[in-house]
Short mmCIF file of C-alpha atoms (C1' of nucleotides) and ligand atoms in Angstrom, two decimals:
data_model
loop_
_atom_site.label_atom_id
_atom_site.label_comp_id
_atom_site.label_asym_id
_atom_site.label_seq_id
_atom_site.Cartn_x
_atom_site.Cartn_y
_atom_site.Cartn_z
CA UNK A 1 0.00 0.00 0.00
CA UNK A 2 1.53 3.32 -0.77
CA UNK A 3 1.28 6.37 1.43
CA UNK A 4 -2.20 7.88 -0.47
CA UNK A 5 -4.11 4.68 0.05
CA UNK A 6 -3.04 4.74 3.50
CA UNK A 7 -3.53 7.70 3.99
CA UNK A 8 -7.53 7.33 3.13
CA UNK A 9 -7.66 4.32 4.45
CA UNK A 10 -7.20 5.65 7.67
CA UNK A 11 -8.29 9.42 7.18
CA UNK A 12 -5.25 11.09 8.04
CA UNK A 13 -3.46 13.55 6.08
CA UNK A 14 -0.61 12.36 4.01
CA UNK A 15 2.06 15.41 5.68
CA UNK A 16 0.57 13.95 9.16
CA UNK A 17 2.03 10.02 8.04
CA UNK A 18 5.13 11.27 7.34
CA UNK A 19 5.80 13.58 10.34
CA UNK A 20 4.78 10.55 12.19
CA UNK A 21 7.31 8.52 10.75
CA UNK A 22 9.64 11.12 11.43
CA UNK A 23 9.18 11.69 15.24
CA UNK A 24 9.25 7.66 15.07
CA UNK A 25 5.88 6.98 16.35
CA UNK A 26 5.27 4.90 12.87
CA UNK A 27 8.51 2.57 11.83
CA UNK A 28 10.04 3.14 8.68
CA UNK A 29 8.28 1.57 5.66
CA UNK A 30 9.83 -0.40 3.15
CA UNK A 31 10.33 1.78 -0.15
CA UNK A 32 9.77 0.35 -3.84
CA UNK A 33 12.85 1.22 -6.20
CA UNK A 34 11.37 4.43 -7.16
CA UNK A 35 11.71 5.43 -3.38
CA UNK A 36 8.03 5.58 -2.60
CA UNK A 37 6.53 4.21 0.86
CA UNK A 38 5.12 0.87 0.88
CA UNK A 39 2.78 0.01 3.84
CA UNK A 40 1.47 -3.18 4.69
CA UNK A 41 -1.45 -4.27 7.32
CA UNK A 42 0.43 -3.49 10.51
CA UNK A 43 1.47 -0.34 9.46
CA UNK A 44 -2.28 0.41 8.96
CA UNK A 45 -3.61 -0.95 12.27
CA UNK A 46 -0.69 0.62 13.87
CA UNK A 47 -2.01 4.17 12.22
CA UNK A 48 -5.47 3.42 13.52
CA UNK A 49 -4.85 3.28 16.93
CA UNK A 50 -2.52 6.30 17.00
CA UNK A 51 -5.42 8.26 15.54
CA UNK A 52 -8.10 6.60 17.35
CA UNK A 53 -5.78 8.11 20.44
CA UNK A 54 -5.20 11.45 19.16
CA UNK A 55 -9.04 11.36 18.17
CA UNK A 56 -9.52 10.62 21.89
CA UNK A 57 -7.09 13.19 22.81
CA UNK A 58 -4.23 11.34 24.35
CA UNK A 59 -0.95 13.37 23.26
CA UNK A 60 1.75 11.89 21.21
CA UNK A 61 4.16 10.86 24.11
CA UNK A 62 1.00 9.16 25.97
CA UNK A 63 0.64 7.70 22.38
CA UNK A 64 4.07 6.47 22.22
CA UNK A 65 3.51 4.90 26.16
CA UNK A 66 0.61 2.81 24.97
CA UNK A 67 2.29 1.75 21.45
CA UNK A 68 5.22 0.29 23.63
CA UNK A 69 2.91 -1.25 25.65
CA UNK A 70 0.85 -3.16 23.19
CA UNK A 71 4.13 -4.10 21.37
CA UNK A 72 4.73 -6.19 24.53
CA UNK A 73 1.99 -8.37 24.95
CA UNK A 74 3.36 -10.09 28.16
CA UNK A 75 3.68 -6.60 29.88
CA UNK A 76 1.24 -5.92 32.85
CA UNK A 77 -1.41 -3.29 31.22
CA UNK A 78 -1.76 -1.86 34.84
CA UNK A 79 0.08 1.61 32.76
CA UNK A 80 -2.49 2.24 29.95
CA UNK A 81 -5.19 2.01 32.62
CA UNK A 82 -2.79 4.78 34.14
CA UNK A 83 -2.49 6.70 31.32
CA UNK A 84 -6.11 6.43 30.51
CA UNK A 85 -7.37 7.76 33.65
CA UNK A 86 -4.99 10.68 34.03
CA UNK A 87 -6.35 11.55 30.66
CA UNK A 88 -9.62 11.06 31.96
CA UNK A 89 -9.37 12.97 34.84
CA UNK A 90 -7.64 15.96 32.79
CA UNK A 91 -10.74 16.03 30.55
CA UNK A 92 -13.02 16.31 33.30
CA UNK A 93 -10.93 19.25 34.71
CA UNK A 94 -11.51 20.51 31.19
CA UNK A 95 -14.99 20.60 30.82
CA UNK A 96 -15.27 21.78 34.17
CA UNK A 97 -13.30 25.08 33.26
CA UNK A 98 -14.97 25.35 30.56
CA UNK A 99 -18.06 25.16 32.18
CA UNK A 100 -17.11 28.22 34.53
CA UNK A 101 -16.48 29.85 31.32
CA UNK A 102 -19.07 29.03 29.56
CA UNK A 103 -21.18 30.88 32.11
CA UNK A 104 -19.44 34.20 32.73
CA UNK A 105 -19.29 34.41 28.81
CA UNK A 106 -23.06 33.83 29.10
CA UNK A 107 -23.27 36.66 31.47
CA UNK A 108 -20.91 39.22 29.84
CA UNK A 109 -22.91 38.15 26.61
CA UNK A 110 -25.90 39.36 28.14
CA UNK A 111 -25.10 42.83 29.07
CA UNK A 112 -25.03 44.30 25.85
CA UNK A 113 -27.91 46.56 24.90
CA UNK A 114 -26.44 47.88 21.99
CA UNK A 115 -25.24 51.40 21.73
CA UNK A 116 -21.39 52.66 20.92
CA UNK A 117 -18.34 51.25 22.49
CA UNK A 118 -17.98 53.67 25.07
CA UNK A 119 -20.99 52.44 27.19
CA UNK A 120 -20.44 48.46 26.04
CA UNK A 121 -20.90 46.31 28.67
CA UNK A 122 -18.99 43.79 27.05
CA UNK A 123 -16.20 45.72 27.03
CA UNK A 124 -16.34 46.76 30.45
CA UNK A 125 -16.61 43.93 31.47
CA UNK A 126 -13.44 42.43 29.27
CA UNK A 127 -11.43 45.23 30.90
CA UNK A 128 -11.93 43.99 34.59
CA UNK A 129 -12.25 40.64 36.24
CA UNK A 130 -14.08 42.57 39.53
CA UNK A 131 -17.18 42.39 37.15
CA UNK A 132 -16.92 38.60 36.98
CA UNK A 133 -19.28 36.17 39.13
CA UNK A 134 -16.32 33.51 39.39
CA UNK A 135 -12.71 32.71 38.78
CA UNK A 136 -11.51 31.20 36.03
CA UNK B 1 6.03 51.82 36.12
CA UNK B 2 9.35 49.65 34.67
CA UNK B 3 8.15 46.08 32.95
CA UNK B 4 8.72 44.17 36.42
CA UNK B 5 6.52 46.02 38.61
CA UNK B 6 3.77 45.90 35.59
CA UNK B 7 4.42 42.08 35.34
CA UNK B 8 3.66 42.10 38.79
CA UNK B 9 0.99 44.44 38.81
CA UNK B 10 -1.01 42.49 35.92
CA UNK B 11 -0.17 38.87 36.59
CA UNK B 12 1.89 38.53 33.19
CA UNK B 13 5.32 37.20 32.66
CA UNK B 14 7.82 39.94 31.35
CA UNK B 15 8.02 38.02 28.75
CA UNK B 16 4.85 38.16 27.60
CA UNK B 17 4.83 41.80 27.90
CA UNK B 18 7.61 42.32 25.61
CA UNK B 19 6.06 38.82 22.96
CA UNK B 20 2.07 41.59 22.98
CA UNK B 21 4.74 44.36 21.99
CA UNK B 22 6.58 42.36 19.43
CA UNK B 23 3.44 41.16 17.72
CA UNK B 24 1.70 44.71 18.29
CA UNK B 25 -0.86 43.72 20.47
CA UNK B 26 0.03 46.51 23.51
CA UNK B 27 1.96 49.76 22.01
CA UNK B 28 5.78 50.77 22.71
CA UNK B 29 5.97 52.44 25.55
CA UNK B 30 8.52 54.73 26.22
CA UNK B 31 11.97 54.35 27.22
CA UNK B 32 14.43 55.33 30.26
CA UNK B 33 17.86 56.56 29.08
CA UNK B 34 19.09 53.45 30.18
CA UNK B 35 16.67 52.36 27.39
CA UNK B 36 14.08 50.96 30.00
CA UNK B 37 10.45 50.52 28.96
CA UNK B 38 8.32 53.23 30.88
CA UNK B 39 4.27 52.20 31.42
CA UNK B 40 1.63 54.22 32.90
CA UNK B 41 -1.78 53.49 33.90
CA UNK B 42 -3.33 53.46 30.42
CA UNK B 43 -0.49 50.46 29.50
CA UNK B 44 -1.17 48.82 32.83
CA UNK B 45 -5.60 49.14 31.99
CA UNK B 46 -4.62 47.77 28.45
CA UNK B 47 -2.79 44.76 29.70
CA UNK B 48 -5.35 43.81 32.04
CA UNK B 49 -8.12 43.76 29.21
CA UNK B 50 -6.00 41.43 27.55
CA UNK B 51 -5.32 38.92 30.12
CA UNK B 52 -8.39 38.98 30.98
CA UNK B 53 -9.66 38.06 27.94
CA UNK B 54 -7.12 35.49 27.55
CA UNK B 55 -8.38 34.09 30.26
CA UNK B 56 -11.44 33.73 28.88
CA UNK B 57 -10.35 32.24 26.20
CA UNK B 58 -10.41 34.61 23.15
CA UNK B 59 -7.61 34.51 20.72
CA UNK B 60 -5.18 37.22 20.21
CA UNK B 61 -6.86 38.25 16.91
CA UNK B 62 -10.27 38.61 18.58
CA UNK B 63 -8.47 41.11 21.62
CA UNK B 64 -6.83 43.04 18.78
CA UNK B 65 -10.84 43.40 17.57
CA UNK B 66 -11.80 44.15 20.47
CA UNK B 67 -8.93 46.95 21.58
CA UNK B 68 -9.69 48.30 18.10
CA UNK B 69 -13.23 49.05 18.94
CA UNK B 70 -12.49 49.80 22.84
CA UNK B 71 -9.90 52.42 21.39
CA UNK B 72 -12.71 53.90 19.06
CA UNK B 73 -15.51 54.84 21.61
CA UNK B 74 -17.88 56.06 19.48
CA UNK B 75 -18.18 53.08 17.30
CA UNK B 76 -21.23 50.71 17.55
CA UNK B 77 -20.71 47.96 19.80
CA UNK B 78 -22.27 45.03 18.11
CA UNK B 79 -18.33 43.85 16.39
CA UNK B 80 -17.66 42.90 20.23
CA UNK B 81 -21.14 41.51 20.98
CA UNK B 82 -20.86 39.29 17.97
CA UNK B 83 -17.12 38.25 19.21
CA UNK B 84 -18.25 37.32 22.40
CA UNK B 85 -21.27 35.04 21.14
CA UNK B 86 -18.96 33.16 18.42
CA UNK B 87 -16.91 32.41 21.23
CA UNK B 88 -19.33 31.66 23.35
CA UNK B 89 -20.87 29.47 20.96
CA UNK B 90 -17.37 27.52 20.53
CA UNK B 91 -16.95 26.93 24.13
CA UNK B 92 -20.18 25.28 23.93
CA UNK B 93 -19.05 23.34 20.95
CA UNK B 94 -15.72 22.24 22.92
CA UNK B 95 -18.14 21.44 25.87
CA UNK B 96 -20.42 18.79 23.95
CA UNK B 97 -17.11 17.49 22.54
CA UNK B 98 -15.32 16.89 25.35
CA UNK B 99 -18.29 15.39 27.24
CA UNK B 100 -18.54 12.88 24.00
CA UNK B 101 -14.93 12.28 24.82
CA UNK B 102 -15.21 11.96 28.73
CA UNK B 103 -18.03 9.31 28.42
CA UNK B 104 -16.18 7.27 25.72
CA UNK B 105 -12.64 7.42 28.13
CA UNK B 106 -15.18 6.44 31.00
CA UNK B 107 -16.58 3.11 29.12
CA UNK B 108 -12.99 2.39 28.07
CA UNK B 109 -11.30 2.96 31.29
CA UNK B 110 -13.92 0.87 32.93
CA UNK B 111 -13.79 -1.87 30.53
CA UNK B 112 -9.97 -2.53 31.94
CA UNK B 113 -9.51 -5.56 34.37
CA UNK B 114 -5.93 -5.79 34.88
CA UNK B 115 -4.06 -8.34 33.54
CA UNK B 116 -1.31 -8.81 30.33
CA UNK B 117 -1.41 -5.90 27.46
CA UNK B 118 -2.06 -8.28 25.08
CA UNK B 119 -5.42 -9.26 26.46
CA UNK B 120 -6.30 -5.32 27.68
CA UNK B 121 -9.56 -3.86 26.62
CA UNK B 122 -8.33 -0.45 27.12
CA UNK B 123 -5.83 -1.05 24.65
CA UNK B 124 -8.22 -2.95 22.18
CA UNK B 125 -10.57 -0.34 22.34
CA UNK B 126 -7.88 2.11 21.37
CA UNK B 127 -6.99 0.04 18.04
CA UNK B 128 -10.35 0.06 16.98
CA UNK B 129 -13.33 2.47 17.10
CA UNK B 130 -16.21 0.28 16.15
CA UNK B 131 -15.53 -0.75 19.70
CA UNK B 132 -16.81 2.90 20.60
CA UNK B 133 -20.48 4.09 21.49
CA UNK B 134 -20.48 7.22 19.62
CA UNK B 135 -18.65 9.33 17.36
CA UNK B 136 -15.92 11.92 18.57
"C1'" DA C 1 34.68 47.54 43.63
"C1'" DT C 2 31.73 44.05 43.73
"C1'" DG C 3 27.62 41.76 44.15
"C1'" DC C 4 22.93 41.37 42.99
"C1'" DA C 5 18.50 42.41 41.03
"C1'" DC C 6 16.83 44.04 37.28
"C1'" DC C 7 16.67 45.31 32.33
"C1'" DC C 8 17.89 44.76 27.11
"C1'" DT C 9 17.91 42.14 22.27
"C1'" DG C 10 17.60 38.19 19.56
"C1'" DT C 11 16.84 33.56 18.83
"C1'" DA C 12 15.05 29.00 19.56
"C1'" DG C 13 11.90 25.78 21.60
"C1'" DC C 14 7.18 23.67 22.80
"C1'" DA C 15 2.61 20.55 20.46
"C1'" DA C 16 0.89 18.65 16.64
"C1'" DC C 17 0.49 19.37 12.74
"C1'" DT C 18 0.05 21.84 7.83
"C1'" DA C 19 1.75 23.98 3.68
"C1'" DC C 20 4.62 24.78 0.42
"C1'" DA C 21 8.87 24.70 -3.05
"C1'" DG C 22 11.18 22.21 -6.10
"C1'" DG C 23 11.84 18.11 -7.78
"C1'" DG C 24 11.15 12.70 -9.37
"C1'" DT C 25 7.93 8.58 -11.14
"C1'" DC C 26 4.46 6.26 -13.63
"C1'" DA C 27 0.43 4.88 -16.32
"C1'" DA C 28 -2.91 6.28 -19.74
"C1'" DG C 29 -4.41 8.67 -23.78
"C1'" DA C 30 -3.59 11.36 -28.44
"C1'" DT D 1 6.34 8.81 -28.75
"C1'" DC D 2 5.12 12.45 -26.25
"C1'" DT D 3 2.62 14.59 -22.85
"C1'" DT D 4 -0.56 15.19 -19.19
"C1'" DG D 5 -1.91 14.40 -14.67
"C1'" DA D 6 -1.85 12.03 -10.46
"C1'" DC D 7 0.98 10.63 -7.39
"C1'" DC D 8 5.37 10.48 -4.66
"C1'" DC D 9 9.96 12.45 -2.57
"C1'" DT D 10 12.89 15.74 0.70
"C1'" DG D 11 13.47 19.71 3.30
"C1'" DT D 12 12.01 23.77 5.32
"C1'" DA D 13 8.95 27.12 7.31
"C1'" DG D 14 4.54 28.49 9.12
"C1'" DT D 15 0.72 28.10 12.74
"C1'" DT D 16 -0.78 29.75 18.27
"C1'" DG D 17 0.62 31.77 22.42
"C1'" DC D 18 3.74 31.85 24.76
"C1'" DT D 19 8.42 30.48 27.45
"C1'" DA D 20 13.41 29.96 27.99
"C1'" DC D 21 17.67 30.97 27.32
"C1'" DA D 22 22.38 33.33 25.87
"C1'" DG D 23 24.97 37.08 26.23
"C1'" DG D 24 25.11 41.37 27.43
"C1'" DG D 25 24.03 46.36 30.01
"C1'" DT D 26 22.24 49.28 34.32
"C1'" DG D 27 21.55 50.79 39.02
"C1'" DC D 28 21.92 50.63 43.81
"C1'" DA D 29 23.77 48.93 48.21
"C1'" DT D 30 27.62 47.34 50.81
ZN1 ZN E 201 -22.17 46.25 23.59
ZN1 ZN E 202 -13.09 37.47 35.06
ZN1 ZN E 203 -5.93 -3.32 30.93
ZN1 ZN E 204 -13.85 5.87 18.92
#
DNA sequence: ATGCACCCTGTAGCAACTACAGGGTCAAGA
DNA sequence: TCTTGACCCTGTAGTTGCTACAGGGTGCAT
């Protein structure tokens, strides 16, 4: 398989294959005489769960932790349950910021009456955090 | 007001102070013969509206927008109202995403029952979406 | 005079890609 | 046979919003 039928077989950008290769998260294909990448079935599953991963928002060096892992089948999994949860937990945090946001953006939002930028409420309140219901 | 005390006065690292000069986001200020940057209050006001707003997530681009209009006080406010709802409306967005996300790391993480990588759900589940509940 | 805190410029690094520029390869159609 | 177009290659630079130096200068106290 060369690097385009990878590349939709899997639904990631061509550029994105190749920077993976180079950061070494994907091995090093075989080439064909012309020099072009040749990919075979482990090279696509391989791809799969890297972007599955990045899909799920694990970064690249968790990535590279759960790679080594499944590439040593014998190895106690007790790490990507690690891994997993930390990311778990981090997403949480996330959406809980973003929550906090969500609602003093609400409230800012729904100050404005219209009218020039002098007397904007939006911009008032932009200018100074006192004017905020919560941290964040 | 030298660029320490402002860094401390604002909650900004000095050298972010000097990166929103560089890119043109705060204006020069002027300079000590010992070629010292000099602030005053209207540098120190400035500043704030920007962190703050960083903190609330908008992008440098959107503050520039927003300092545009803030700096042209007669101009009709709706440019920062309709700022402040796109963002609004992508925090939302990022919201519903991540909470896609959380509940598909929650399944996976509590599909794990310890045990040898090569027989892990967590890492099956990360080789293969079908294995997932929803999209993400 | 010497130490120390502070300031300066300019450059490079981070994450995770993405976008070229400038070239090579290959199969099909006129 | 020639040419067109799709594909591939390497290498480098751009993106966002900072942050971290390296290698120097300044100002005040001891
Ligand atoms: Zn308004
Ligand atoms: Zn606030
Ligand atoms: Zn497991
Ligand atoms: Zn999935």
């Amino acid at each position: 398989m060369k690097i385009g039928e990878l590349s939709r077989a899997t639904g990631t950008n061509i550029e994105t294959i190749r920077y993976y290769e180079r950061i070494g998260l994907l091995p090093k294909p075989h080439r064909t005489v012309a020099n072009y990448r040749s990919y075979g079935d482990p090279h696509r599953a391989r791809l799969t769960f890297v972007r599955h991963s990045r899909d799920l928002g694990f970064t690249i060096e968790e990535i590279r932790s759960l790679l080594d892992l499944s590439d040593d089948p014998g190895r106690d999994c007790s790490e990507a349950d690690r891994i997993a949860s930390r990311h778990l937990a981090q997403v949480e945090d996330k959406i809980a910021q973003l929550t906090l946001l969500r609602d003093e953006l609400t409230r800012i939002v729904g100050r404005c009456r219209g009218g020039v930028a002098a007397e904007c409420r939006v911009i008032e309140a932009l200018g100074d955090h006192r004017h905020c219901a919560s941290a964040h």
